[in-house]
Coordinates of C-alpha atoms in Angstrom, one line a residue:
M259 CA -81.9 32.2 77.6
F260 CA -80.8 28.6 77.8
P261 CA -78.3 27.8 80.3
G262 CA -74.8 25.5 79.7
Q263 CA -72.4 23.3 81.9
G264 CA -71.9 24.2 85.7
A265 CA -76.0 24.4 86.0
Q266 CA -76.5 20.8 86.2
Y267 CA -77.6 19.4 89.9
T268 CA -79.3 15.9 90.0
G269 CA -82.8 15.1 89.4
M270 CA -83.0 18.6 87.1
A271 CA -86.4 18.3 85.4
M272 CA -87.7 15.4 86.5
D273 CA -90.4 17.6 88.2
L274 CA -91.5 18.7 84.7
L275 CA -92.5 15.0 83.6
E276 CA -96.4 15.8 85.0
S277 CA -95.9 17.1 81.2
D278 CA -97.0 14.5 77.8
A279 CA -95.1 16.6 76.2
V280 CA -91.9 16.4 78.3
K281 CA -92.5 12.8 78.7
L282 CA -92.1 12.2 74.7
L283 CA -89.2 14.5 74.4
F284 CA -87.8 12.6 77.4
D285 CA -88.3 8.9 74.8
I286 CA -86.9 10.6 71.7
A287 CA -83.5 11.9 73.6
S288 CA -82.7 8.2 75.1
K289 CA -83.6 6.7 71.6
A290 CA -80.9 9.8 69.7
I291 CA -78.6 9.3 72.5
G292 CA -79.2 5.4 73.3
R293 CA -79.3 5.8 77.0
D294 CA -82.4 6.5 79.3
I295 CA -81.9 10.1 80.1
K296 CA -84.2 10.2 83.2
E297 CA -81.2 8.1 84.6
L298 CA -78.7 10.4 83.7
L299 CA -80.8 13.0 84.6
Q300 CA -80.8 11.3 88.1
S301 CA -76.9 11.1 88.3
D302 CA -74.5 12.1 90.8
A303 CA -72.8 15.5 90.5
D304 CA -69.4 14.1 89.7
T305 CA -71.2 11.8 87.6
L306 CA -72.9 15.1 85.9
K307 CA -69.3 16.8 85.2
R308 CA -68.6 14.9 83.1
T309 CA -68.7 16.5 79.5
D310 CA -70.1 13.6 77.4
I311 CA -72.8 13.4 79.9
S312 CA -74.1 16.3 81.0
Q313 CA -74.1 17.9 77.6
S314 CA -77.3 15.3 76.7
A315 CA -78.3 15.7 80.1
I316 CA -78.4 19.5 80.6
T317 CA -79.7 19.7 77.1
A318 CA -82.5 17.7 78.0
A319 CA -83.6 20.2 81.6
N320 CA -83.1 23.0 78.3
L321 CA -85.5 21.5 76.1
A322 CA -87.9 20.2 79.1
A323 CA -88.9 23.5 80.4
A324 CA -89.4 25.1 77.0
S325 CA -91.7 22.6 76.2
Y326 CA -93.2 22.7 79.7
L327 CA -93.5 26.0 79.0
G328 CA -94.8 25.8 75.1
K329 CA -97.7 23.7 77.7
K330 CA -98.2 26.0 79.3
G331 CA -98.9 28.8 77.1
F332 CA -95.4 30.9 76.9
G333 CA -93.6 31.4 73.6
F334 CA -90.7 33.0 72.3
S335 CA -89.9 35.3 70.2
A336 CA -86.0 34.7 69.9
C337 CA -83.4 32.2 71.7
A338 CA -80.4 32.6 73.3
G339 CA -77.9 29.9 74.5
F340 CA -74.8 30.1 77.1
S341 CA -71.7 27.8 75.6
L342 CA -74.0 24.1 75.0
G343 CA -77.1 26.5 76.0
E344 CA -77.0 27.2 72.4
Y345 CA -77.8 23.3 71.0
A346 CA -81.6 24.1 73.1
A347 CA -81.6 27.7 71.2
L348 CA -80.7 26.0 67.5
T349 CA -83.2 23.3 68.2
C350 CA -86.0 26.2 70.0
A351 CA -84.8 28.6 66.6
G352 CA -85.9 25.8 63.8
V353 CA -82.5 25.2 62.9
I354 CA -81.6 21.6 63.9
K355 CA -84.3 19.0 65.0
V356 CA -84.8 17.8 68.8
P357 CA -83.8 14.4 67.3
E358 CA -80.8 15.7 65.6
C359 CA -79.6 18.4 68.9
F360 CA -79.3 15.2 71.1
H361 CA -77.3 13.3 68.4
L362 CA -74.7 16.4 68.0
V363 CA -74.8 17.2 72.0
K364 CA -74.1 13.1 72.5
A365 CA -71.7 13.5 69.9
R366 CA -69.7 16.8 70.7
G367 CA -69.7 15.8 74.4
E368 CA -68.3 12.3 74.0
I369 CA -65.4 14.0 71.2
M370 CA -64.6 16.6 74.3
Q371 CA -64.1 14.6 77.0
K372 CA -61.6 12.6 74.7
A373 CA -60.0 15.7 73.7
A374 CA -59.8 16.3 77.4
D375 CA -59.0 13.4 78.8
R376 CA -55.8 13.1 76.1
L377 CA -54.6 16.9 77.3
R378 CA -55.4 15.6 81.6
E379 CA -52.9 12.5 80.1
K380 CA -50.6 14.3 78.7
S381 CA -50.0 16.6 81.5
G382 CA -49.7 13.4 84.0
S383 CA -52.4 15.1 86.5
G384 CA -55.1 12.5 88.1
D385 CA -58.4 11.3 87.0
D386 CA -60.0 13.9 90.5
D387 CA -57.5 16.3 90.3
V388 CA -58.6 19.8 88.4
S389 CA -55.1 21.6 89.8
D390 CA -53.2 20.5 87.8
A391 CA -54.1 19.6 84.5
P392 CA -56.0 21.7 82.0
G393 CA -58.9 23.0 82.6
M394 CA -60.8 27.2 82.8
A395 CA -61.2 29.3 85.9
A396 CA -62.9 32.7 86.5
V397 CA -61.4 36.0 86.7
V398 CA -62.9 38.0 89.4
G399 CA -62.9 41.7 89.4
L400 CA -61.1 42.6 86.4
S401 CA -63.2 43.9 83.5
P402 CA -63.2 41.4 80.3
D403 CA -61.2 44.0 78.3
Q404 CA -58.9 44.6 81.2
A405 CA -58.0 40.4 81.1
E406 CA -57.9 40.2 77.9
E407 CA -55.2 43.3 77.5
L408 CA -53.2 41.4 79.9
I409 CA -53.0 38.3 78.4
A410 CA -52.5 39.6 75.2
K411 CA -49.5 41.4 76.8
W412 CA -48.2 38.4 78.4
S413 CA -48.5 36.4 75.0
E414 CA -46.6 39.4 73.0
E415 CA -43.4 39.5 75.9
G416 CA -42.7 36.1 75.7
C417 CA -43.9 34.0 79.3
Y418 CA -42.0 33.3 82.1
P419 CA -41.1 30.2 83.7
S420 CA -40.7 28.1 80.9
D421 CA -43.3 30.1 78.0
S422 CA -45.8 28.8 80.5
L423 CA -48.3 31.7 79.1
K424 CA -48.1 30.5 75.8
D425 CA -51.9 28.0 76.2
L426 CA -53.5 30.6 77.7
Y427 CA -56.8 32.1 76.4
A428 CA -59.8 34.0 77.1
A429 CA -63.1 31.6 76.7
N430 CA -66.2 32.8 78.1
I431 CA -67.1 36.9 78.3
N432 CA -69.6 36.6 81.0
S433 CA -70.0 39.5 82.4
P434 CA -68.3 43.3 82.8
K435 CA -67.1 41.9 86.0
Q436 CA -65.6 38.5 84.9
L437 CA -64.0 36.5 82.7
V438 CA -63.0 32.8 82.6
I439 CA -60.2 31.5 81.4
S440 CA -58.9 28.3 79.6
G441 CA -55.5 27.1 79.3
T442 CA -53.2 24.2 80.8
A443 CA -52.4 23.4 84.2
A444 CA -49.0 25.4 83.9
A445 CA -50.5 28.5 82.2
L446 CA -54.4 29.0 85.1
A447 CA -51.3 28.4 87.4
E448 CA -49.2 31.6 86.7
A449 CA -52.0 33.4 85.2
E450 CA -53.6 33.4 88.7
K451 CA -51.0 35.0 90.8
R452 CA -50.6 37.4 87.3
F453 CA -54.3 38.3 87.3
K454 CA -54.1 38.7 91.4
E455 CA -50.9 41.4 91.2
A456 CA -53.2 43.2 87.8
G457 CA -55.9 43.9 90.8
A458 CA -58.5 40.5 90.2
K459 CA -60.5 39.6 93.5
R460 CA -60.5 35.5 93.1
V461 CA -59.1 33.6 89.9
I462 CA -61.8 30.5 91.3
R463 CA -60.4 27.2 89.9
L464 CA -64.1 25.9 88.0
Q465 CA -65.2 21.7 88.1
V466 CA -64.8 21.2 84.4
A467 CA -63.4 18.2 81.9
G468 CA -61.3 20.9 80.3
P469 CA -59.4 23.8 78.4
F470 CA -63.3 24.4 76.8
H471 CA -63.5 27.1 73.9
S472 CA -60.2 27.7 73.5
P473 CA -57.6 26.3 70.8
L474 CA -56.4 23.4 73.0
M475 CA -59.3 22.1 71.9
A476 CA -58.8 22.0 67.8
E477 CA -58.2 18.0 67.2
A478 CA -62.0 18.0 69.0
A479 CA -63.3 20.2 66.3
Q480 CA -61.3 18.5 64.0
E481 CA -63.5 15.1 65.1
F482 CA -66.6 16.8 65.6
A483 CA -66.7 18.6 61.6
S484 CA -68.1 15.0 60.5
V485 CA -70.4 14.9 62.8
L486 CA -72.1 18.8 61.7
D487 CA -71.5 17.0 58.1
E488 CA -74.2 15.1 58.4
I489 CA -77.2 17.2 59.9
T490 CA -79.0 20.3 57.5
F491 CA -78.8 23.6 59.5
R492 CA -82.2 25.2 58.7
D493 CA -82.2 29.1 58.7
P494 CA -84.4 30.4 61.4
M495 CA -87.4 30.9 62.5
I496 CA -86.9 32.9 64.7
P497 CA -83.6 35.4 65.7
V498 CA -81.7 33.6 67.8
F499 CA -77.8 34.8 68.9
S500 CA -74.3 33.3 68.3
N501 CA -71.9 33.1 71.5
V502 CA -69.3 32.8 68.6
T503 CA -70.3 36.2 66.9
G504 CA -72.2 37.6 69.8
K505 CA -74.2 39.1 66.6
R506 CA -77.9 37.2 65.5
I507 CA -77.1 34.1 63.5
T508 CA -78.9 35.0 59.8
S509 CA -79.0 31.9 58.4
G510 CA -78.4 27.6 58.5
E511 CA -75.3 28.0 56.0
E512 CA -73.7 30.2 59.0
A513 CA -75.4 28.5 61.8
K514 CA -72.9 25.3 61.1
K515 CA -70.2 26.6 60.8
L516 CA -70.0 28.5 63.7
A517 CA -71.3 25.5 65.5
L518 CA -67.6 24.1 64.7
L519 CA -65.9 27.2 65.6
H520 CA -67.8 27.0 68.9
I521 CA -65.7 24.5 70.2
T522 CA -62.2 26.6 70.1
H523 CA -63.5 30.6 70.0
P524 CA -64.8 32.1 73.1
V525 CA -68.5 32.5 74.4
R526 CA -68.9 36.4 73.9
W527 CA -71.7 37.0 76.2
V528 CA -71.9 40.6 77.0
E529 CA -72.0 41.0 73.0
E530 CA -74.5 38.3 72.8
E531 CA -76.9 40.2 75.7
A532 CA -76.3 43.4 74.4
A533 CA -77.1 42.3 71.2
V534 CA -81.0 40.6 72.5
A535 CA -81.5 43.5 74.0
A536 CA -81.1 45.6 71.2
S537 CA -83.9 43.4 69.2
G538 CA -86.6 45.0 71.3
I539 CA -87.6 41.9 73.5
E540 CA -89.9 43.1 76.2
V541 CA -88.9 40.1 79.0
C542 CA -86.2 37.2 79.3
F543 CA -86.5 33.4 80.4
E544 CA -83.6 31.1 82.3
V545 CA -84.8 28.0 80.2
G546 CA -83.3 25.5 81.8
P547 CA -81.2 24.2 85.5
G548 CA -79.9 27.0 87.8
K549 CA -79.9 31.2 88.1
V550 CA -76.8 32.3 86.9
L551 CA -77.4 33.6 83.5
Q552 CA -79.9 36.0 85.5
G553 CA -77.1 37.2 87.3
L554 CA -74.9 37.7 84.6
W555 CA -78.3 39.5 82.1
K556 CA -78.7 41.9 85.8
D557 CA -74.0 42.5 85.6
S558 CA -73.9 43.6 82.1
G559 CA -77.2 46.4 83.0
N560 CA -79.7 45.4 81.0
E561 CA -83.2 47.0 82.4
T562 CA -85.2 44.4 80.3
P563 CA -86.8 41.3 83.4
V564 CA -85.5 38.1 83.7
F565 CA -86.9 35.3 85.7
A566 CA -86.4 31.8 86.4
A567 CA -88.0 29.0 84.2
G568 CA -86.7 26.1 84.0
T569 CA -88.3 24.0 87.3
F570 CA -92.1 23.2 88.3
E571 CA -92.0 26.2 90.6
D572 CA -90.6 29.1 88.3
I573 CA -93.0 28.2 85.4
S574 CA -96.2 27.9 88.2
K575 CA -95.0 31.4 89.5
L576 CA -94.6 33.5 86.0
G577 CA -98.3 33.9 85.8
E578 CA -98.1 36.1 89.4
N579 CA -94.6 38.2 87.3
V580 CA -96.0 38.0 83.0

C-alpha cells in the first residue's frame, strides 16, 4: 500500500540510495520531470506541501521503497495506493511505466497547483493562509456514513448563510472513524460548526494546497485529460485497486478512465481496504514515507498484519517479522 500527499517529510527515501536500483530510479525520475529528484526530496516542509512538488517527490519515495524491497527479495502479489499513491500502485502493477508515471504526476501536480491557486485567488486569501481559502478538513468522531448523510441533508435543505454549504464534499473516506471533506473556506467554516453540533470530536483543517478529490477541481481534470491521452495504460499484471470505485481495476482502459475521475471523486479507502483484504493476501506493507496507512488499516478492523516498509530501517526489520 502506497501513501499519498501528507506523508512527506524532508529527506524521505534518501537512506535508500545505497541501492543501485534506487539510484537508477532517481535518474529516470529526474530526467522525466526535468529536475534533480534528490533536491526535491530534500526540500523544506513548506516547499514539500506544494502539490506541484510533493506529487513527484512522494512518488519517487514510494517507488524507491518498492525498488529497494524488490532487491531484498520481497515481491508484491497486489497493489493499492491512497490518493496520489495510486500512481505508484499502477506502476508496480505494470499499468504504466516508470517514466510515464513521473510524466503524469509532474503534470498532474502542476495542473492541480494552478487550479488551487486560482481558487485561492478567487477567494481573496493570502498565500500562506489555509483558514480563509478552499481546502480540506478531517472530521473525527463521526462515521463516514453519518458525515455523508449530513452533507447530503444540508445540501437538500439549502444552506444558511449565503448557501455556504453548496460547495462541501466528502473527499477521503479514510476509516470507520474519519472522513475528510473538501470545500470553499465558507463551506468548511460552516461545516465545522455543524459537524461539532452533530457530535464530531474535532474538525481539523489540513495543510494542503486545495480542495482535492472534489468537483471544485473540475478545471484541473479537464486540463489533465489531454495529458492522459498521451499515455498508454496497459492491463494490470497483478491485482491493483481503485480509489474511485474501491474495487479491483480490470483493464488498462478502465485504469485510464479512473485516473481522470480520481481528481474530482472521493477516495473510497475503506471500501478499497475491504477489497484488498478479501483478495486473500496474507501480509501488507506500507511502502513509502510515514505510517498513516497502517493506522487506517487497523481502524478498519482488518486482521491481516501490516508492516512499515518505507525506510532502510523499516525494511531491514522485515526479515525478523515476515
